[in-house]
Coordinates of C-alpha atoms in Angstrom, one line a residue:
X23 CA -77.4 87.9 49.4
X24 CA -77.3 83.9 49.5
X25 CA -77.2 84.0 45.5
X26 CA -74.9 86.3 44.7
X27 CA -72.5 85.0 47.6
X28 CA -72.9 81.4 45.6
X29 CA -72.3 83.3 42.5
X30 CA -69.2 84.6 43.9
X31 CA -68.0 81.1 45.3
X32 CA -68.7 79.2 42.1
X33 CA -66.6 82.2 40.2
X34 CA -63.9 82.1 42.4
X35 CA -63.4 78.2 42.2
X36 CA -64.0 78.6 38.3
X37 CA -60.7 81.0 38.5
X38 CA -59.1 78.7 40.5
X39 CA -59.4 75.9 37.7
X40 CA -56.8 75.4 35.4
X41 CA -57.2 75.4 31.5
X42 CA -55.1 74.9 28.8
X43 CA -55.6 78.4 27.4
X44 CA -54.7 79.9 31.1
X45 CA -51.6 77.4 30.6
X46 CA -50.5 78.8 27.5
X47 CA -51.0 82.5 28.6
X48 CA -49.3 82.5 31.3
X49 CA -46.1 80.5 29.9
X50 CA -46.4 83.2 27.4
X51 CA -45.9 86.0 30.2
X52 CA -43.1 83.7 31.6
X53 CA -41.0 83.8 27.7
X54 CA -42.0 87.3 27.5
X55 CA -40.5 88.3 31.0
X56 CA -37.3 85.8 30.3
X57 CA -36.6 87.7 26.6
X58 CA -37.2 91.3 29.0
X59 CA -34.2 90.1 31.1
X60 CA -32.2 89.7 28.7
X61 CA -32.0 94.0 28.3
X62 CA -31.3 94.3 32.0
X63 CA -28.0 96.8 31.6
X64 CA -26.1 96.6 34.9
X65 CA -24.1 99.4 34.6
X66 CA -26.9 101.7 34.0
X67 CA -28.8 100.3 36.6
X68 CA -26.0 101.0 39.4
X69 CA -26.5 104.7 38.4
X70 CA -30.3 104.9 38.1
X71 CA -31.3 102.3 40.8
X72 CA -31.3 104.5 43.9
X73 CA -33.8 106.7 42.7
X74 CA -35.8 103.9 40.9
X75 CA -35.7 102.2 44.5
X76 CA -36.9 105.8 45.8
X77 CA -40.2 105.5 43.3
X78 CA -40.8 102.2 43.8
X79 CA -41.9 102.7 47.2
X80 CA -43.8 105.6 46.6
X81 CA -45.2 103.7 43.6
X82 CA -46.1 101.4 46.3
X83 CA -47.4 102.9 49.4
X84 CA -49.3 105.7 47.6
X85 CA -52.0 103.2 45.5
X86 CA -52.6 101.2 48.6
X87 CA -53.4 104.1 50.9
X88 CA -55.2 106.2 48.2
X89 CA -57.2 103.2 47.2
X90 CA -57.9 102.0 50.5
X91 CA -59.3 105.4 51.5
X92 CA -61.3 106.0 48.4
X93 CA -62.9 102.8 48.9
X94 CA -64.0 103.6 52.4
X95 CA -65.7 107.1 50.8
X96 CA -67.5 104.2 48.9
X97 CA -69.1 103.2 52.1
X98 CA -66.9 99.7 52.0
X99 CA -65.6 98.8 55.2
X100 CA -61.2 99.2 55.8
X101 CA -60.9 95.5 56.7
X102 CA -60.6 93.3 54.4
X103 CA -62.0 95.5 51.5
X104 CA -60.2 98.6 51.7
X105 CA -56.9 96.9 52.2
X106 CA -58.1 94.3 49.8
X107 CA -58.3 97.1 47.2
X108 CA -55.3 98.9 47.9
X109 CA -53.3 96.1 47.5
X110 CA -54.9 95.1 44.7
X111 CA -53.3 98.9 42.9
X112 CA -49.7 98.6 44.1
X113 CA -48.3 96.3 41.7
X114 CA -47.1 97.7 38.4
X115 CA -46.6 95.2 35.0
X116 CA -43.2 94.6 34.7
X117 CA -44.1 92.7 31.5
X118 CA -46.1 95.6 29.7
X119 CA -43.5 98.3 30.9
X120 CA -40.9 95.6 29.3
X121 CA -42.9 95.6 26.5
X122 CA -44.1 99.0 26.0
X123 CA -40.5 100.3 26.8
X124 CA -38.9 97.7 23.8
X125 CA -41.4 99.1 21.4
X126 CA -40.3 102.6 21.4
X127 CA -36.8 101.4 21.7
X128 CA -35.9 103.4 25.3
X129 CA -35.3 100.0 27.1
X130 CA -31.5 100.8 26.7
X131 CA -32.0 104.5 28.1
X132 CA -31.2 105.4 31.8
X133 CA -34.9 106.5 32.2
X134 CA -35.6 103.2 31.0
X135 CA -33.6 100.9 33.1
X136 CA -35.3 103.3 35.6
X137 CA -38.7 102.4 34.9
X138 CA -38.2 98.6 34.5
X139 CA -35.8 98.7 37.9
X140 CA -38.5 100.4 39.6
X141 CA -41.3 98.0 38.3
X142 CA -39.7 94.9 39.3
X143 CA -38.9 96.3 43.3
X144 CA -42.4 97.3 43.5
X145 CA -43.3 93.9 42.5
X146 CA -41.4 92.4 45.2
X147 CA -42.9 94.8 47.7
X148 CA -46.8 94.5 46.1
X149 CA -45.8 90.5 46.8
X150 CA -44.9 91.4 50.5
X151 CA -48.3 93.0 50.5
X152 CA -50.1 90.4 49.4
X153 CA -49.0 88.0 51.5
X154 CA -49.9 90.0 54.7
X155 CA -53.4 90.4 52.9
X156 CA -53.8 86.9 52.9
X157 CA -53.0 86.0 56.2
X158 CA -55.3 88.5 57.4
X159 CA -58.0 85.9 56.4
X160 CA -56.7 83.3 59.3
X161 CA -53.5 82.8 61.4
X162 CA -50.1 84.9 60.5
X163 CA -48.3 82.3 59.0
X164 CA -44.8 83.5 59.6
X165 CA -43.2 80.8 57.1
X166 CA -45.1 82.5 53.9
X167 CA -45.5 86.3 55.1
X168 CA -42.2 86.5 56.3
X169 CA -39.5 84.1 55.4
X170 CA -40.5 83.1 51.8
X171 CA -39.9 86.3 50.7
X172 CA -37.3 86.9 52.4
X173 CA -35.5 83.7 51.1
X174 CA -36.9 84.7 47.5
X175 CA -35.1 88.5 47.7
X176 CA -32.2 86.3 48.9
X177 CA -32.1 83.9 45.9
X178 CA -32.4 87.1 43.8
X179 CA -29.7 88.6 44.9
X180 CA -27.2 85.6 44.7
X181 CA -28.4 85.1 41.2
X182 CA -27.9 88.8 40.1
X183 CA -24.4 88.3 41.1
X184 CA -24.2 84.9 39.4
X185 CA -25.3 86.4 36.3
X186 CA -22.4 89.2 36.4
X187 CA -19.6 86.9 37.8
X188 CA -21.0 83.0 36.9
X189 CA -22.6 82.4 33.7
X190 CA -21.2 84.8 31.2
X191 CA -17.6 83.1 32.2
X192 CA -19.2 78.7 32.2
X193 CA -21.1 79.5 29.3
X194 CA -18.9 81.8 26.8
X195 CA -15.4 80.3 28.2
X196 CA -16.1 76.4 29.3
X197 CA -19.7 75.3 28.2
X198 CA -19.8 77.1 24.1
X199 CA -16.3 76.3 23.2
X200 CA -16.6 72.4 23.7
X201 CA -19.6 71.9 21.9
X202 CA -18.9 69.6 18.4
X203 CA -19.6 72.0 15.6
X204 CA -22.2 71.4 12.6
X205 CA -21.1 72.1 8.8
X206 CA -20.9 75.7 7.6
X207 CA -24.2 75.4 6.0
X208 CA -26.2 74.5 8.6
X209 CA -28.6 77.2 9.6
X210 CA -28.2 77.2 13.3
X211 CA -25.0 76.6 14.9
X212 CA -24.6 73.7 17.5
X213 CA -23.3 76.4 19.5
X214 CA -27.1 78.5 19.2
X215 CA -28.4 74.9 20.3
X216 CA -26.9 74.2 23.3
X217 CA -27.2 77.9 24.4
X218 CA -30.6 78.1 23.7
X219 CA -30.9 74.3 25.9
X220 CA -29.3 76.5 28.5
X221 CA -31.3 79.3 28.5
X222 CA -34.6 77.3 28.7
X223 CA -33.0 74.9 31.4
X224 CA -32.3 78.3 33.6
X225 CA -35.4 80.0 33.0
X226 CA -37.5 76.5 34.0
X227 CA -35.4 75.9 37.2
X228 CA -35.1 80.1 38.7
X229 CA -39.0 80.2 37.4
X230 CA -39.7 77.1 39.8
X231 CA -37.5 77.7 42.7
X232 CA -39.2 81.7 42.7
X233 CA -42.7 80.2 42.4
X234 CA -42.0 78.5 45.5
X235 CA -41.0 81.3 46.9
X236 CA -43.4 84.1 45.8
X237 CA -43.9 84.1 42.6
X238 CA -42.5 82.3 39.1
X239 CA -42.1 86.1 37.7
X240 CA -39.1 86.7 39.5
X241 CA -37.4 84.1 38.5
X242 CA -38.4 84.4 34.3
X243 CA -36.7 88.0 35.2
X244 CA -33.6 87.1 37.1
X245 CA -33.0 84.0 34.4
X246 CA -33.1 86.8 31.3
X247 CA -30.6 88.7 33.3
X248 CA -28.0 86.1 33.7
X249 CA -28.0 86.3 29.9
X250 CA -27.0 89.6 29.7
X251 CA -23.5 90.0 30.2
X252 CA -23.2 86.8 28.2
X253 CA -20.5 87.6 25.1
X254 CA -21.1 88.4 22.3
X255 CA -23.3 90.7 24.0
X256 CA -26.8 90.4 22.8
X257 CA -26.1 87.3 20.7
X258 CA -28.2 85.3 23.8
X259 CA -31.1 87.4 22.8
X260 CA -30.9 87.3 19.1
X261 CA -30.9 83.2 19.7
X262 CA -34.0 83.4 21.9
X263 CA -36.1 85.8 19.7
X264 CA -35.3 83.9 16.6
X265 CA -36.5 81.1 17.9
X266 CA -39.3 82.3 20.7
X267 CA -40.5 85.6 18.5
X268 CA -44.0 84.1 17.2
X269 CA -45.2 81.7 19.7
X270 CA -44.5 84.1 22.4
X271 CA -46.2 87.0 20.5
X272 CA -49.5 84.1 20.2
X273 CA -49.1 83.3 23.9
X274 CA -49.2 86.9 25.1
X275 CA -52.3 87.2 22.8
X276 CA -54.0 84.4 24.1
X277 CA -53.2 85.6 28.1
X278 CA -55.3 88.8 27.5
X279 CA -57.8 87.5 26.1
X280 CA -58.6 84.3 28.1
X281 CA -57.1 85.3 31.6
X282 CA -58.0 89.0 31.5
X283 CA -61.0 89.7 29.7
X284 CA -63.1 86.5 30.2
X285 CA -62.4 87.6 33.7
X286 CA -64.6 90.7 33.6
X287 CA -68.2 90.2 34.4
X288 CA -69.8 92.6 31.8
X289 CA -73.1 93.1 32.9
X290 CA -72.3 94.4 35.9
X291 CA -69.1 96.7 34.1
X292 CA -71.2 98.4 31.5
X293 CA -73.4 99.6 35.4
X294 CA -73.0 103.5 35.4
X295 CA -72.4 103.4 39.0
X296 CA -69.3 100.9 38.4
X297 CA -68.2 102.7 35.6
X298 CA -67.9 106.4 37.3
X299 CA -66.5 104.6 40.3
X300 CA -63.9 102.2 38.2
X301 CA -62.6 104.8 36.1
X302 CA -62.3 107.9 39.6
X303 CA -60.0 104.3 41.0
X304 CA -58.4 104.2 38.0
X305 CA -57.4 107.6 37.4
X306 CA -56.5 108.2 40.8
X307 CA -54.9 105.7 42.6
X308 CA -54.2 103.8 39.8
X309 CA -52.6 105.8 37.0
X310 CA -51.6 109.1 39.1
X311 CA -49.9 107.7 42.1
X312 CA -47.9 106.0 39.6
X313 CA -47.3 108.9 37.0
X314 CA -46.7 111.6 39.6
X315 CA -44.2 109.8 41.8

């Protein structure tokens, strides 16, 4: 027991280590999520965003009570592993529904904004979870359960509305227009330039002030939004992917790999026991709740 709880330690302060391949992963989630943004339809999503609200917390509740009471059949105890695993199942991937959801070209699609919608509020709530999970390990600190998130939902919704009201007007109608312009035969326009300085500059500050308060994700998202209603519509986009499109496409490669799978302790994966047990989790809790709600 004294070994494998000091194997367990020194992995958990190896994950806790940052590396330069972790580094470039993870800013490659953060360009990902930013270019995802950018599809966020408002008008679609006053119609569909009710019901994706609906799903979202069933997608939600059902994973971490399902979860949690499979892993008490496993003989685990409730507290802190059952809840520890439940909570563990509730978030869904904004960034590979984004992704998966661009690919078949149905991001534009009601069901679509539907999906990504309900993703992103059951990321806000799976962050909710965790932070109660983690104050579960000592005192309730009221400051990072309670009013960081709070203050984060906040900041979301003032910055939804800034990107509907705010930015499409000071960057197509004051910011653009009084930037010097290059010669016709330069390749990108001095307005692409500064728009594209802009667009980083948002996604660096919303992606620091969110990390603050839960996590940098939200803010990536809510930046890409406040591109969206940005005229020419979907010009914003075509100047981030032209730019963005390969290193981003590297980055994501590189976060799977070394963030995901070097992660995975193999030995004890390829175990017949884990496997029967990992893949009843993950066809129940995991993939059903999710699909059925």
């Amino acid at each position: 027991c004294l070994e494998k709880s000091c194997e367990a330690d020194v992995s958990h302060h190896c994950g806790l280590t940052p590396d330069v391949f972790t580094l470039i992963g993870h800013a490659g989630v953060a360009l990902m999520i930013f270019e995802s943004g950018m599809h966020f339809d408002f008008e679609r999503a006053m119609v569909v965003g009710p019901k994706a609200c609906c799903v979202a917390v069933l997608g939600t509740i059902l994973p971490l009570i399902t979860g949690t009471i499979l892993t008490v059949i496993y003989g685990k105890p409730l507290l802190p592993d059952g809840i520890s695993v439940g909570t563990a199942l509730a978030p869904t991937s904004v960034g590979i529904a984004l992704r998966l959801l661009g690919e078949a070209g149905v991001l534009q699609q009601d069901f679509g904004q539907a999906i990504i919608t309900a993703a992103f509020v059951d990321d806000i709530l799976s962050l909710i979870l965790f932070n109660v999970l983690f104050s579960l390990r000592g005192d309730f600190d009221v400051i990072k359960v309670v009013v960081f998130p709070v203050v984060g939902v906040i900041f979301m919704g003032i910055a939804m509305v800034g990107a509907v009201k705010f930015w499409p007007y000071v960057i197509s109608d004051i910011i653009l227009p009084r930037i010097p312009q290059k010669n016709a035969s330069a390749k990108v326009s001095s307005s692409d330039e500064a728009l594209f300085v802009i667009m980083f500059a948002l996604l660096i500050v919303y992606g620091t002030i969110t990390h603050f308060l839960g996590t940098h994700l939200w803010g990536c998202f809510i930046a890409g939004m406040s591109f969206a209603c940005v005229k020419p519509l979907h010009h914003p986009h075509h100047v981030w992917v032209k730019q963005t499109k390969r290193i981003t496409s590297w980055m994501i490669r590189v976060f799977f790999a070394c963030t995901v799978a070097f992660s995975i302790p193999v030995s004890k994966l390829l175990s017949i026991e884990a496997f029967l047990k990992g893949s009843l989790m993950g066809i129940g809790p995991c993939i059903l709740t999710k699909v059925l709600c």
